[in-house]
Short mmCIF file of C-alpha atoms in Angstrom, two decimals:
data_model
loop_
_atom_site.label_atom_id
_atom_site.label_comp_id
_atom_site.label_asym_id
_atom_site.label_seq_id
_atom_site.Cartn_x
_atom_site.Cartn_y
_atom_site.Cartn_z
CA MET A 1 7.98 -3.25 -20.00
CA ILE A 2 11.19 -1.28 -20.46
CA THR A 3 13.16 -1.89 -23.65
CA ILE A 4 16.66 -0.96 -24.80
CA GLN A 5 17.76 -0.77 -28.42
CA ALA A 6 21.23 -2.26 -28.91
CA GLN A 7 23.01 -3.11 -32.17
CA GLY A 8 19.86 -2.62 -34.18
CA GLY A 9 17.66 -5.10 -32.30
CA PRO A 10 15.29 -4.84 -29.33
CA TRP A 11 16.57 -6.18 -26.04
CA LEU A 12 14.15 -7.15 -23.30
CA LEU A 13 15.10 -5.13 -20.25
CA ALA A 14 15.10 -8.22 -18.03
CA ALA A 15 18.57 -9.42 -17.08
CA LEU A 16 18.75 -13.03 -15.90
CA LEU A 17 20.63 -13.82 -12.71
CA SER A 18 21.57 -17.32 -13.89
CA LEU A 19 20.32 -20.36 -15.80
CA SER A 20 20.36 -23.91 -14.46
CA LEU A 21 21.20 -25.47 -17.79
CA ALA A 22 22.87 -28.86 -18.14
CA SER A 23 24.40 -27.83 -21.44
CA CYS A 24 26.06 -24.77 -19.85
CA ALA A 25 27.68 -26.21 -16.75
CA GLN A 26 30.69 -23.92 -17.06
CA ASN A 27 28.64 -21.17 -15.34
CA PRO A 28 27.10 -22.53 -12.11
CA PRO A 29 23.63 -21.24 -11.27
CA VAL A 30 23.11 -18.52 -8.71
CA PRO A 31 21.88 -20.13 -5.49
CA ALA A 32 18.33 -19.36 -4.45
CA PRO A 33 18.12 -16.91 -1.54
CA GLU A 34 17.83 -18.42 1.91
CA PRO A 35 14.31 -18.40 3.33
CA GLY A 36 13.58 -15.37 5.47
CA PRO A 37 10.61 -14.06 7.40
CA PRO A 38 7.22 -14.24 5.68
CA PRO A 39 6.17 -11.10 3.78
CA VAL A 40 4.13 -8.62 5.78
CA GLY A 41 1.32 -8.77 3.21
CA ALA A 42 -1.17 -5.95 2.74
CA VAL A 43 -0.87 -3.46 5.61
CA THR A 44 -2.97 -0.37 6.32
CA LEU A 45 -1.04 2.48 7.90
CA MET A 46 -2.59 3.53 11.22
CA THR A 47 -3.17 7.27 10.93
CA THR A 48 -4.92 9.90 13.00
CA ALA A 49 -6.54 13.20 12.09
CA GLN A 50 -5.69 14.62 15.51
CA PRO A 51 -1.97 14.49 16.35
CA PRO A 52 -0.80 13.95 19.94
CA ARG A 53 -0.64 16.90 22.30
CA GLU A 54 2.42 18.98 21.59
CA ASP A 55 3.99 18.17 24.96
CA LEU A 56 3.56 14.44 24.25
CA GLN A 57 4.94 14.41 20.70
CA LEU A 58 8.02 12.24 20.40
CA ASN A 59 10.70 13.35 17.94
CA ILE A 60 12.21 10.54 15.89
CA GLY A 61 15.58 10.18 14.23
CA VAL A 62 15.91 7.63 11.41
CA ARG A 63 19.57 6.88 11.05
CA VAL A 64 21.05 6.17 7.61
CA PHE A 65 20.75 2.41 7.12
CA GLU A 66 23.53 -0.15 7.17
CA ASN A 67 23.90 -2.54 4.27
CA ALA A 68 24.28 -6.29 4.71
CA SER A 69 22.87 -7.36 1.34
CA GLN A 70 24.95 -9.22 -1.21
CA ASP A 71 24.38 -8.73 -4.92
CA LEU A 72 24.81 -12.07 -6.66
CA ARG A 73 25.47 -10.33 -9.98
CA THR A 74 28.71 -8.72 -8.87
CA THR A 75 32.06 -9.57 -10.40
CA PRO A 76 35.45 -7.97 -9.77
CA VAL A 77 34.71 -5.72 -12.76
CA ASN A 78 31.30 -4.35 -11.72
CA GLU A 79 31.60 -4.69 -7.93
CA THR A 80 32.18 -0.95 -7.45
CA THR A 81 29.10 -0.07 -9.50
CA PHE A 82 26.75 -2.24 -7.47
CA ALA A 83 28.37 -1.13 -4.20
CA ARG A 84 27.52 2.47 -5.08
CA ILE A 85 23.90 1.54 -5.71
CA ARG A 86 23.75 -0.17 -2.33
CA THR A 87 25.26 2.91 -0.69
CA MET A 88 22.62 5.09 -2.34
CA GLU A 89 19.92 2.78 -0.98
CA THR A 90 21.17 3.28 2.58
CA HIS A 91 20.29 6.98 2.15
CA TYR A 92 17.13 6.49 0.08
CA LEU A 93 15.19 3.90 2.09
CA PRO A 94 15.30 5.82 5.42
CA VAL A 95 13.53 8.71 3.68
CA VAL A 96 10.69 6.37 2.67
CA LEU A 97 10.36 5.26 6.30
CA ARG A 98 10.47 8.87 7.49
CA ASN A 99 7.73 9.85 5.03
CA THR A 100 5.58 6.93 6.22
CA LEU A 101 5.95 7.92 9.88
CA MET A 102 5.08 11.52 9.04
CA ALA A 103 2.03 10.41 7.06
CA SER A 104 0.70 8.59 10.13
CA ASN A 105 0.48 11.90 12.04
CA GLN A 106 1.29 10.01 15.26
CA TRP A 107 4.63 11.62 16.06
CA GLY A 108 6.49 14.89 16.39
CA VAL A 109 9.32 15.76 14.01
CA VAL A 110 10.85 12.86 12.07
CA ARG A 111 14.31 13.38 10.56
CA VAL A 112 16.85 11.28 8.66
CA LEU A 113 20.23 11.55 10.38
CA PRO A 114 23.77 10.38 9.55
CA GLU A 115 24.61 9.31 13.12
CA ASP A 116 23.05 8.67 16.52
CA ASP A 117 21.71 11.92 17.94
CA PRO A 118 21.35 12.64 21.68
CA SER A 119 18.52 15.13 21.14
CA VAL A 120 15.92 12.73 19.68
CA ASP A 121 13.38 10.83 21.76
CA LEU A 122 13.39 7.73 19.58
CA LEU A 123 16.20 6.50 17.32
CA ILE A 124 15.56 4.02 14.51
CA ARG A 125 18.37 1.98 13.01
CA GLY A 126 17.93 -0.20 9.95
CA THR A 127 19.99 -2.79 8.10
CA ILE A 128 19.28 -3.76 4.50
CA ILE A 129 19.42 -7.56 4.39
CA GLU A 130 18.04 -7.98 0.87
CA SER A 131 16.97 -5.42 -1.69
CA SER A 132 15.80 -5.98 -5.24
CA GLY A 133 12.86 -4.99 -7.34
CA ALA A 134 11.11 -8.18 -6.26
CA SER A 135 11.79 -8.29 -2.52
CA LEU A 136 12.94 -6.15 0.38
CA THR A 137 14.12 -7.39 3.77
CA LEU A 138 15.04 -4.97 6.55
CA HIS A 139 16.21 -5.48 10.11
CA VAL A 140 14.82 -2.56 12.12
CA GLN A 141 15.66 -1.60 15.69
CA ALA A 142 14.19 1.30 17.65
CA THR A 143 15.56 2.53 20.98
CA ASP A 144 14.36 5.50 23.01
CA SER A 145 16.58 8.09 24.67
CA SER A 146 16.54 6.13 27.93
CA GLY A 147 18.12 3.15 26.16
CA ARG A 148 14.98 1.02 26.24
CA GLU A 149 14.18 -1.06 23.19
CA TRP A 150 10.90 -0.47 21.39
CA LEU A 151 11.42 -2.61 18.34
CA ASP A 152 13.76 -5.32 17.07
CA ARG A 153 12.34 -7.19 14.11
CA VAL A 154 13.12 -8.33 10.59
CA TYR A 155 10.57 -7.20 7.99
CA SER A 156 10.12 -8.64 4.53
CA GLY A 157 7.98 -7.61 1.59
CA ARG A 158 7.34 -8.76 -1.96
CA ALA A 159 6.64 -6.71 -5.06
CA TYR A 160 4.74 -7.91 -8.10
CA SER A 161 4.25 -6.70 -11.65
CA MET A 162 1.19 -4.68 -10.66
CA HIS A 163 3.38 -2.51 -8.41
CA TYR A 164 5.32 -1.33 -11.45
CA GLN A 165 2.44 -0.55 -13.77
CA GLN A 166 2.86 3.18 -13.10
CA THR A 167 6.58 3.17 -13.81
CA PRO A 168 7.50 5.44 -16.77
CA SER A 169 8.22 3.31 -19.80
CA ALA A 170 11.24 5.29 -20.94
CA MET A 171 14.14 7.17 -19.46
CA GLY A 172 13.83 10.02 -21.92
CA ASP A 173 12.21 13.42 -21.57
CA GLY A 174 8.54 13.86 -20.90
CA PRO A 175 6.23 13.94 -17.92
CA ARG A 176 7.14 11.61 -15.09
CA GLU A 177 4.30 9.74 -13.50
CA GLU A 178 4.66 9.42 -9.75
CA MET A 179 4.96 5.81 -8.64
CA LYS A 180 4.20 4.58 -5.15
CA ASP A 181 6.97 2.66 -3.48
CA PRO A 182 6.33 -1.06 -4.15
CA PHE A 183 7.23 -1.91 -0.54
CA LEU A 184 5.04 0.60 1.29
CA ASP A 185 3.47 -2.28 3.25
CA VAL A 186 6.84 -2.95 4.88
CA TYR A 187 7.19 0.65 6.05
CA ALA A 188 3.55 0.77 7.17
CA GLN A 189 4.10 -2.32 9.32
CA ILE A 190 7.18 -0.75 10.90
CA ALA A 191 5.22 2.43 11.66
CA ASN A 192 2.30 0.44 13.10
CA ASP A 193 4.61 -1.60 15.33
CA LEU A 194 6.21 1.57 16.67
CA LEU A 195 2.78 2.99 17.40
CA THR A 196 1.84 -0.18 19.25
CA ALA A 197 4.97 0.15 21.38
CA LYS A 198 4.08 3.78 22.08
CA THR A 199 0.55 2.94 23.23
CA GLU A 200 2.06 0.61 25.83
CA ARG A 201 3.59 3.68 27.52
CA THR A 202 1.64 5.97 29.82
CA GLU A 203 1.56 9.75 29.44
CA ARG A 204 3.92 10.02 32.37
CA ASP A 205 6.31 7.58 30.66
CA ILE A 206 6.30 9.80 27.58
CA GLU A 207 6.84 12.98 29.61
CA THR A 208 9.75 11.37 31.46
CA LEU A 209 11.25 10.19 28.18
CA ILE A 210 11.14 13.72 26.77
CA HIS A 211 12.89 15.05 29.90
CA ILE A 212 15.58 12.39 29.51
CA SER A 213 16.09 13.45 25.88
CA GLU A 214 16.54 17.07 26.95
CA LEU A 215 19.08 16.10 29.62
CA ASN A 216 20.82 13.72 27.21
CA HIS A 217 21.46 16.59 24.86
CA ALA A 218 22.46 18.85 27.75
CA ALA A 219 24.92 16.23 29.00
CA ASP A 220 26.35 15.93 25.50
CA LEU A 221 27.10 19.65 25.64
CA SER A 222 28.39 19.68 29.23
CA PRO A 223 28.79 16.26 30.88
CA ASP A 224 30.08 17.70 34.17
CA ALA A 225 27.01 19.87 34.58
CA PHE A 226 24.25 17.42 33.68
CA ASP A 227 25.43 13.81 33.96
CA ALA A 228 24.45 13.65 37.63
CA MET A 229 20.83 14.37 36.75
CA LEU A 230 20.54 11.02 34.98
CA GLY A 231 20.73 7.66 36.70
CA SER A 232 21.67 4.34 35.08
CA ASP A 233 20.71 0.78 35.93
CA GLY A 234 24.07 -0.60 34.79
CA GLN A 235 22.64 -1.97 31.53
CA GLY A 236 22.64 1.34 29.69
CA ARG A 237 19.07 2.25 30.60
CA LEU A 238 18.70 5.78 31.93
CA SER A 239 16.28 7.29 34.40
CA LEU A 240 15.72 10.76 35.81
CA ALA A 241 17.60 11.33 39.05
CA ARG A 242 16.59 14.96 39.36
CA LEU A 243 15.53 17.91 37.23
CA PRO A 244 17.24 21.30 37.18
CA ALA A 245 15.33 24.13 38.80
CA GLY A 246 12.97 25.98 36.51
CA ASN A 247 14.91 29.23 36.96
CA ASP A 248 18.28 27.63 36.27
CA PRO A 249 20.09 29.91 33.76
CA MET A 250 21.77 26.87 32.25
CA LEU A 251 18.40 25.63 31.01
CA ALA A 252 17.92 28.71 28.85
CA ARG A 253 21.35 28.23 27.30
CA VAL A 254 20.71 24.54 26.70
CA ALA A 255 17.35 25.35 25.10
CA ALA A 256 19.03 27.89 22.80
CA MET A 257 21.67 25.34 21.79
CA ARG A 258 18.95 22.77 21.18
CA GLU A 259 17.16 25.13 18.81
CA ARG A 260 20.38 25.73 16.86
CA HIS A 261 21.01 22.00 16.72
CA HIS A 262 17.50 21.34 15.41
CA ILE A 263 18.02 23.89 12.64
CA PHE A 264 21.20 22.10 11.63
CA ILE A 265 19.70 18.60 11.60
CA ASP A 266 16.67 19.98 9.75
CA THR A 267 19.10 21.11 7.06
CA ILE A 268 20.72 17.68 6.91
CA ASP A 269 17.30 16.05 6.69
CA GLU A 270 16.43 18.34 3.78
CA TYR A 271 19.56 17.18 1.97
CA TYR A 272 18.53 13.55 2.33
CA ASP A 273 15.07 14.46 1.07
CA ALA A 274 16.61 16.26 -1.92
CA LEU A 275 18.67 13.17 -2.73
CA TYR A 276 15.53 11.05 -2.54
CA LEU A 277 13.65 13.31 -4.94
CA ASP A 278 16.59 13.56 -7.34
CA VAL A 279 17.10 9.81 -7.74
CA LYS A 280 13.54 8.53 -7.31
CA HIS A 281 12.67 8.42 -11.01
CA LEU A 282 15.81 6.49 -11.93
CA TYR A 283 15.54 4.25 -8.90
CA ASP A 284 11.97 3.33 -9.86
CA LEU A 285 13.22 2.27 -13.28
CA TRP A 286 16.13 0.41 -11.75
CA ARG A 287 13.86 -1.54 -9.42
CA GLN A 288 11.44 -2.42 -12.20
CA TYR A 289 14.34 -3.76 -14.24
CA SER A 290 15.61 -5.68 -11.22
CA HIS A 291 12.11 -7.10 -10.66
CA ASP A 292 11.84 -8.23 -14.28
CA GLN A 293 15.27 -9.81 -13.97
CA VAL A 294 14.28 -11.90 -10.97
CA VAL A 295 11.03 -12.98 -12.64
CA GLU A 296 12.84 -14.01 -15.80
CA ALA A 297 15.43 -15.93 -13.77
CA GLN A 298 12.68 -17.87 -12.02
CA THR A 299 10.98 -18.58 -15.34
CA SER A 300 14.24 -19.77 -16.88
CA ARG A 301 14.91 -22.14 -14.00
CA ARG A 302 11.48 -23.68 -14.46
CA ARG A 303 12.07 -24.04 -18.19
CA ALA A 304 15.45 -25.63 -17.55
CA ARG A 305 13.92 -28.18 -15.19
CA ASN A 306 11.23 -28.99 -17.75
CA SER A 307 13.86 -29.35 -20.46
CA MET A 308 15.83 -31.80 -18.35
CA GLN A 309 12.71 -33.90 -17.99
CA SER A 310 12.02 -33.96 -21.74
CA ALA A 311 13.69 -36.05 -24.43
CA ASP A 312 17.44 -35.47 -24.77
CA ASN A 313 17.47 -34.41 -28.39
CA PHE A 314 19.22 -31.79 -30.46
CA GLU A 315 16.31 -29.32 -30.28
CA VAL A 316 16.38 -29.30 -26.47
CA LEU A 317 20.13 -28.68 -26.44
CA ARG A 318 19.76 -25.87 -28.96
CA ARG A 319 17.06 -24.13 -26.91
CA ASN A 320 19.19 -24.45 -23.77
CA TYR A 321 22.17 -22.90 -25.53
CA ASP A 322 20.05 -20.05 -26.90
CA ARG A 323 18.76 -19.25 -23.42
CA TYR A 324 22.30 -19.27 -22.04
CA ARG A 325 23.51 -16.97 -24.83
CA TRP A 326 20.67 -14.49 -24.23
CA ALA A 327 21.24 -14.67 -20.50
CA LYS A 328 24.81 -13.44 -20.96
CA ILE A 329 23.60 -10.62 -23.20
CA PHE A 330 20.96 -9.60 -20.66
CA GLU A 331 23.53 -9.72 -17.88
CA GLN A 332 25.79 -7.34 -19.82
CA GLU A 333 22.84 -5.01 -20.38
CA PHE A 334 22.02 -5.12 -16.65
CA VAL A 335 25.57 -4.18 -15.66
CA GLY A 336 25.48 -1.38 -18.23
CA LEU A 337 22.24 -0.06 -16.79
CA ALA A 338 23.72 -0.21 -13.29
CA ALA A 339 26.69 1.88 -14.39
CA GLY A 340 24.34 4.38 -16.04
CA PHE A 341 22.25 4.59 -12.89
CA VAL A 342 25.33 5.36 -10.78
CA ASN A 343 26.47 8.04 -13.23
CA GLU A 344 23.02 9.67 -13.30
CA THR A 345 22.66 9.76 -9.51
CA ALA A 346 26.25 10.76 -8.73
CA PRO A 347 25.52 14.55 -8.80
CA ALA A 348 22.75 14.12 -6.21
CA VAL A 349 25.00 12.08 -3.92
CA LEU A 350 27.79 14.62 -4.37
CA GLU A 351 25.44 17.47 -3.44
CA LEU A 352 24.54 15.62 -0.25
CA ASN A 353 28.19 15.77 0.81
CA ARG A 354 28.79 19.41 -0.06
CA ARG A 355 29.48 22.05 2.56
CA VAL A 356 26.62 22.71 4.97
CA HIS A 357 26.67 25.80 7.20
CA GLY A 358 30.40 26.29 6.63
CA LEU A 359 31.31 22.68 7.45
CA ALA A 360 33.24 20.40 5.14
CA GLY A 361 33.50 16.70 4.38
CA SER A 362 30.88 13.98 4.19
CA VAL A 363 27.55 14.37 5.93
CA GLU A 364 28.82 12.19 8.77
CA GLU A 365 31.94 14.34 9.14
CA GLN A 366 29.90 17.55 9.04
CA TYR A 367 27.63 16.19 11.76
CA ALA A 368 30.61 15.36 14.01
CA GLN A 369 32.09 18.82 13.38
CA TRP A 370 28.78 20.41 14.32
CA ARG A 371 28.59 18.49 17.61
CA GLU A 372 32.09 19.66 18.52
CA LEU A 373 31.21 23.21 17.53
CA LEU A 374 28.12 23.20 19.76
CA ARG A 375 30.12 21.94 22.73
CA ALA A 376 32.76 24.61 22.24
CA LEU A 377 30.13 27.33 21.86
CA PHE A 378 28.30 26.19 24.99
CA GLU A 379 31.53 26.22 26.99
CA LEU A 380 32.35 29.67 25.67
CA GLU A 381 28.95 31.06 26.68
CA THR A 382 29.01 29.50 30.16
CA GLY A 383 32.70 29.87 30.88
CA GLY A 384 32.87 26.11 31.36
CA VAL A 385 31.41 26.46 34.86
CA PHE A 386 28.09 25.06 36.01
CA GLN A 387 26.22 28.01 37.50
CA GLY A 388 23.41 26.20 39.27
CA ASP A 389 23.23 24.98 42.86
CA ASP A 390 22.56 21.37 43.77
CA ASP A 391 19.93 22.56 46.24
CA ASP A 392 17.97 24.17 43.40
CA ARG A 393 17.63 20.92 41.47
CA LEU A 394 14.25 19.26 41.73
CA PRO A 395 14.14 15.62 42.86
CA ILE A 396 12.00 13.21 40.89
CA SER A 397 9.01 11.93 42.82
CA PRO A 398 8.63 8.16 42.83
#
């Protein structure tokens, strides 16, 4: 249990969301969250000692998550503080999913990316619906480079006190004990569902998908030269119309640009990983505190209901008032901890948005600048003219 010393007395580090107390009607209780999908429960990640053949390894991009969660503790005063924590989570949680996918050994390279990327075989998008130390709900969608959907599901997980037993008991100096993410089952279920979707594809499907990814990236560099090699069914789903000839000089240039692009997005992925490592210790503490807060809120609601059912005497009213008074103190402590968390993690977030490879602005802006730079460089190297011959392009056999 984390404790904070304030004004000479020990404070329990468990801020209450609200109290349903008849004697304190001036502050209405926080509504209980709407029911969502059932928790995934205990999940074993499906791993393999032997990775797929190199020519069948699908590269995955995990895009920075969107945030749709609402923090019921926010007020006009602390709204900015909690919004910053939610923004940090949109960068942090994708790294946990990336690490889980890599641990399965079922895929090629897995990277966290700021935007959609035409070079990846499979793109994962996530939306944070609810996030606290006690529960996590994510809406996850996965689409391959041909535009076909692999996954569209809402995942929910619960954390309990046992998940926080390894959390360091103080924020001071000293060795930091590594804590497993309390919602690893959620990420394992996502990874397992993606693997199930993959096993439904044949080897030829995978090979075709990789070719589409290569031509997608080529068309992003030079639409006039490569768009005709991809067909569309009118619903955004792509197929191979034809392949460029193996001796096409444009292929070598595209491959070179692809390598440069991969180096760049590897660098961006490393920045997200650095942010994850920098804030993990504090985020673990934050989530434990948030978990304790939710547990205490639930306990207080039960006590309040029991008090309402007991005799209406002075002692009951006094206990209700005491709980309300402590709830307000805990809430102030929680907001203070939130502000401290934002201040502690701000340098890591700032570093994420520093200049990368001579580019400026946020990570998203740097990524857009890089895409434009690649297009300009490709046009400069090719003179803006497609050098192949339609007769040299290889048709796709049915």
